[in-house]
Amino acid sequence: SLFRLKDLEVPKLGDCDVHVKMLAAPINPADINMIQGTYPLLSPLPAVGGNEGVGEVLEVGRRVTALKPGDWVIPADAGLGTWRTQGIFPEEMLLKVPSDIPVLCAATLSVNPCTAFRVLADFESLAPGDSVIQNAANSGVGQAVIQIARASGIKTINVVRDRPDLPKLVERLKALGADHVVTEEMLRKPEMKDIFKSIPRPRLALNCVGGKSTTEMLRHLQPKGTMVTYGGMAKQPVMVPVSAFIFRDVRLRGFWMTQWRKDHVQDQESVAAMMDALCQLIRRGQLTAPACTEVPLQDYSAALEASMKPFVSSKQILLL
C-alpha cells in the first residue's frame, strides 16, 4: 500500500500559524485521484492525504487575529492534508466555521456542498419552480444539490445507476427532497415524458459521470440550457450530438471548486456569503451530512478500500 501511519513531531508554532487538532476528515474520490496521480494537484512527497475535514484550534501564533483556541476550522483550499490528528497551518489556509453545527456536517462542508452551491448558482439563474437534472445523484455533491435545490424551491430529476437495493436508495433520496429519481436506463424510455407533465424541462444539467448516460441526460435539457461537468466517474468522454448544438443551442461548461477558490482569493465576501448560506441551511435542518461511516484513523486501510467499492452510498469519515 502507498500508505503508512506515522508519528511525527508537531513543528514549532510560527507567529502567523495555527495549531489545529483534527476532529474528522472524509475520504473523497478526488483524494484517491490525487494519490493515484491522476488529479491536477500533486503534493510534494511524502505528503499527508485528505483535502477536507474539520479541526479545533488549540493555539494560535501571536499575529493571528481571526482565530482563537476553541474555534472550529476547515481547509480554505485543497491540499491541506487533513488525514492527521494534529497540524500546524498558516492562518490563511483555514476558514472558521460555527461550532454549533454537527461535526460530520462541518467535516464534509468544504468540497461537496460548496460545489453543489456554486453549480446551482453560477450558470443559470434558476427561479422557484424551475428544474435541474443530475447524474450520480447519490454522491456527496448529488445529495447536497437535492437539499439546496429543495430549500430554494427548485425541482430535481435525479439519475442513479440501477442496483440491487434501488428502492431503498430511491426512498433515501426522496427523503432528502428529490422530486424524481430515475435510473440511467429510464432516461431513454418514453415514460420520461410523464415527468415533464408536472415539472418543466430542466434548464441546468449537472454531470459528474460522462459517457452514454450523460448524452441521454442532455436530451432532456431545455433549448439554450446548460450542462455543467464537474467530474468524470465513468472515465469516458462526453458525447454530444451536433443537433443539440444547432437546434437547441445547449451550452457545455465545466466547474472545478479548486479553481473557483483560486479565482476568489481577493473576494472573501463571496466565500463568506456561501459559507453563511450553507451553515444557515445546516442549522435549519435543510442540509445534512451525506450518509457516513465513521472509522477510527488506525483502520484507515479498510476505509480506503471501502471508499473505492462500486455502488457505495456511504462516505467513509476518519475520526481523528
Coordinates of N, CA, C and O in Angstrom, one line a residue, residues 46-109:
P46 N 7.1 13.1 0.8 CA 6.0 12.4 1.4 C 4.9 13.4 1.8 O 5.2 14.6 2.2
A47 N 3.6 13.1 1.6 CA 2.5 14.0 1.8 C 1.5 13.4 2.7 O 1.4 12.1 2.8
V48 N 0.7 14.2 3.3 CA -0.5 13.7 4.1 C -1.7 13.8 3.2 O -1.9 14.9 2.6
G49 N -2.5 12.7 3.2 CA -3.7 12.7 2.3 C -4.8 13.5 2.9 O -4.7 14.0 4.0
G50 N -5.9 13.7 2.1 CA -7.1 14.4 2.6 C -7.2 15.8 2.3 O -6.3 16.6 2.6
N51 N -8.3 16.2 1.7 CA -8.5 17.6 1.3 C -9.6 18.3 2.1 O -9.9 19.5 1.8
E52 N -10.2 17.6 2.9 CA -11.4 18.1 3.6 C -11.4 17.6 5.0 O -10.9 16.5 5.3
G53 N -12.1 18.3 5.9 CA -12.2 17.9 7.3 C -12.5 19.1 8.2 O -12.5 20.2 7.7
V54 N -12.6 18.8 9.5 CA -12.8 19.9 10.5 C -11.9 19.6 11.6 O -11.6 18.5 12.0
G55 N -11.4 20.7 12.2 CA -10.5 20.6 13.3 C -10.8 21.7 14.3 O -11.6 22.7 14.0
E56 N -10.2 21.6 15.5 CA -10.4 22.6 16.6 C -9.1 23.3 16.8 O -8.1 22.6 16.9
V57 N -9.1 24.6 17.0 CA -7.9 25.4 17.2 C -7.5 25.1 18.6 O -8.2 25.3 19.6
L58 N -6.2 24.7 18.8 CA -5.6 24.5 20.2 C -4.9 25.8 20.6 O -4.9 26.2 21.8
E59 N -4.2 26.4 19.6 CA -3.3 27.5 20.0 C -3.0 28.3 18.7 O -3.0 27.8 17.6
V60 N -2.8 29.6 18.9 CA -2.5 30.5 17.7 C -1.3 31.3 17.9 O -0.9 31.6 19.1
G61 N -0.6 31.6 16.8 CA 0.6 32.4 16.9 C 0.2 33.9 17.3 O -0.9 34.3 17.1
R62 N 1.2 34.7 17.7 CA 0.9 36.0 18.3 C 0.4 37.0 17.2 O -0.2 38.0 17.6
R63 N 0.5 36.7 15.9 CA 0.0 37.7 15.0 C -1.3 37.2 14.3 O -1.9 37.8 13.4
V64 N -1.9 36.1 14.9 CA -3.1 35.6 14.3 C -4.3 36.3 15.0 O -4.4 36.4 16.2
T65 N -5.2 36.9 14.2 CA -6.2 37.8 14.8 C -7.6 37.1 14.6 O -8.5 37.3 15.4
A66 N -7.8 36.4 13.5 CA -9.2 35.9 13.2 C -9.6 34.7 13.9 O -10.8 34.3 13.9
L67 N -8.6 34.0 14.5 CA -8.9 32.7 15.1 C -8.4 32.7 16.6 O -7.5 33.3 16.9
K68 N -9.2 31.9 17.4 CA -8.7 31.7 18.8 C -8.9 30.3 19.2 O -9.7 29.6 18.6
P69 N -8.3 29.8 20.3 CA -8.4 28.5 20.8 C -9.9 28.1 21.0 O -10.7 29.0 21.5
G70 N -10.3 26.9 20.6 CA -11.7 26.5 20.7 C -12.5 26.7 19.4 O -13.5 26.1 19.2
D71 N -12.0 27.6 18.5 CA -12.7 27.8 17.2 C -12.6 26.5 16.4 O -11.7 25.7 16.5
W72 N -13.7 26.3 15.6 CA -13.6 25.2 14.6 C -13.1 25.7 13.2 O -13.6 26.8 12.9
V73 N -12.3 25.0 12.5 CA -11.8 25.4 11.2 C -11.9 24.3 10.2 O -11.8 23.1 10.6
I74 N -12.0 24.7 8.9 CA -12.0 23.8 7.8 C -11.0 24.3 6.8 O -10.6 25.5 6.9
P75 N -10.5 23.5 5.9 CA -9.5 24.0 4.9 C -10.1 25.1 4.0 O -11.2 25.0 3.6
A76 N -9.3 26.1 3.8 CA -9.7 27.2 2.8 C -9.5 26.7 1.4 O -10.0 27.3 0.5
D77 N -8.7 25.6 1.2 CA -8.4 25.2 -0.1 C -8.0 23.7 -0.1 O -7.8 23.2 1.0
A78 N -7.9 23.1 -1.3 CA -7.5 21.7 -1.4 C -6.0 21.6 -1.0 O -5.3 22.6 -1.0
G79 N -5.6 20.4 -0.7 CA -4.1 20.1 -0.5 C -3.7 20.3 1.0 O -2.5 20.3 1.2
L80 N -4.6 20.5 1.9 CA -4.2 20.7 3.3 C -3.6 19.5 3.9 O -2.7 19.6 4.7
G81 N -4.1 18.3 3.6 CA -3.6 17.1 4.2 C -4.3 16.9 5.5 O -3.8 17.2 6.6
T82 N -5.6 16.5 5.5 CA -6.4 16.5 6.7 C -6.4 15.2 7.4 O -7.0 15.1 8.5
W83 N -5.8 14.1 6.8 CA -5.8 12.8 7.5 C -4.7 12.8 8.5 O -3.7 12.1 8.3
R84 N -4.8 13.5 9.6 CA -3.8 13.6 10.6 C -4.5 14.0 11.9 O -5.6 14.5 11.9
T85 N -3.9 13.7 13.0 CA -4.5 14.1 14.3 C -4.3 15.5 14.7 O -5.1 16.2 15.3
Q86 N -3.1 16.1 14.3 CA -2.8 17.5 14.6 C -2.0 18.1 13.5 O -1.3 17.3 12.8
G87 N -2.0 19.4 13.4 CA -1.2 20.0 12.4 C -1.0 21.5 12.7 O -1.7 22.1 13.5
I88 N 0.1 22.1 12.2 CA 0.4 23.5 12.3 C 0.2 24.1 10.9 O 0.8 23.6 10.0
F89 N -0.8 25.0 10.8 CA -1.1 25.6 9.4 C -1.0 27.1 9.5 O -1.4 27.7 10.5
P90 N -0.6 27.7 8.4 CA -0.7 29.2 8.3 C -2.2 29.6 8.4 O -3.0 28.9 7.8
E91 N -2.4 30.7 9.0 CA -3.8 31.2 9.2 C -4.6 31.2 7.9 O -5.8 30.9 7.9
E92 N -4.0 31.7 6.8 CA -4.8 31.9 5.6 C -5.2 30.6 5.0 O -6.0 30.6 4.0
M93 N -4.7 29.4 5.5 CA -5.1 28.1 4.9 C -6.4 27.6 5.6 O -6.9 26.5 5.3
L94 N -6.9 28.4 6.5 CA -8.1 27.9 7.3 C -9.3 28.8 7.2 O -9.1 30.0 7.1
L95 N -10.5 28.3 7.3 CA -11.7 29.1 7.4 C -12.4 28.7 8.7 O -12.5 27.6 9.0
K96 N -12.8 29.7 9.4 CA -13.6 29.5 10.6 C -15.0 29.0 10.3 O -15.6 29.6 9.4
V97 N -15.5 28.0 11.0 CA -16.9 27.6 10.8 C -17.5 27.6 12.2 O -16.9 27.4 13.2
P98 N -18.9 27.8 12.3 CA -19.5 27.8 13.6 C -19.4 26.4 14.2 O -19.5 25.4 13.5
S99 N -19.2 26.4 15.5 CA -19.1 25.1 16.2 C -20.4 24.5 16.7 O -20.4 23.5 17.4
D100 N -21.5 25.2 16.3 CA -22.8 24.7 16.7 C -23.5 23.9 15.6 O -24.6 23.5 15.7
I101 N -22.7 23.5 14.6 CA -23.3 22.6 13.6 C -22.7 21.2 13.8 O -21.6 21.1 14.4
P102 N -23.4 20.1 13.4 CA -22.9 18.8 13.7 C -21.5 18.6 13.1 O -21.2 19.1 12.0
V103 N -20.6 17.8 13.8 CA -19.2 17.7 13.4 C -19.1 17.0 12.0 O -18.3 17.4 11.2
L104 N -20.0 16.1 11.6 CA -19.9 15.5 10.3 C -20.3 16.5 9.2 O -19.9 16.4 8.1
C105 N -21.2 17.4 9.5 CA -21.6 18.4 8.5 C -20.4 19.3 8.3 O -20.1 19.7 7.2
A106 N -19.7 19.7 9.4 CA -18.5 20.6 9.2 C -17.4 19.9 8.5 O -16.7 20.4 7.6
A107 N -17.3 18.6 8.8 CA -16.2 17.8 8.2 C -16.4 17.6 6.7 O -15.4 17.5 5.9
T108 N -17.6 17.7 6.2 CA -17.9 17.4 4.8 C -18.4 18.7 4.1 O -19.0 18.6 3.1
L109 N -18.1 19.9 4.7 CA -18.6 21.1 4.2 C -17.8 21.7 3.0 O -18.4 22.4 2.1

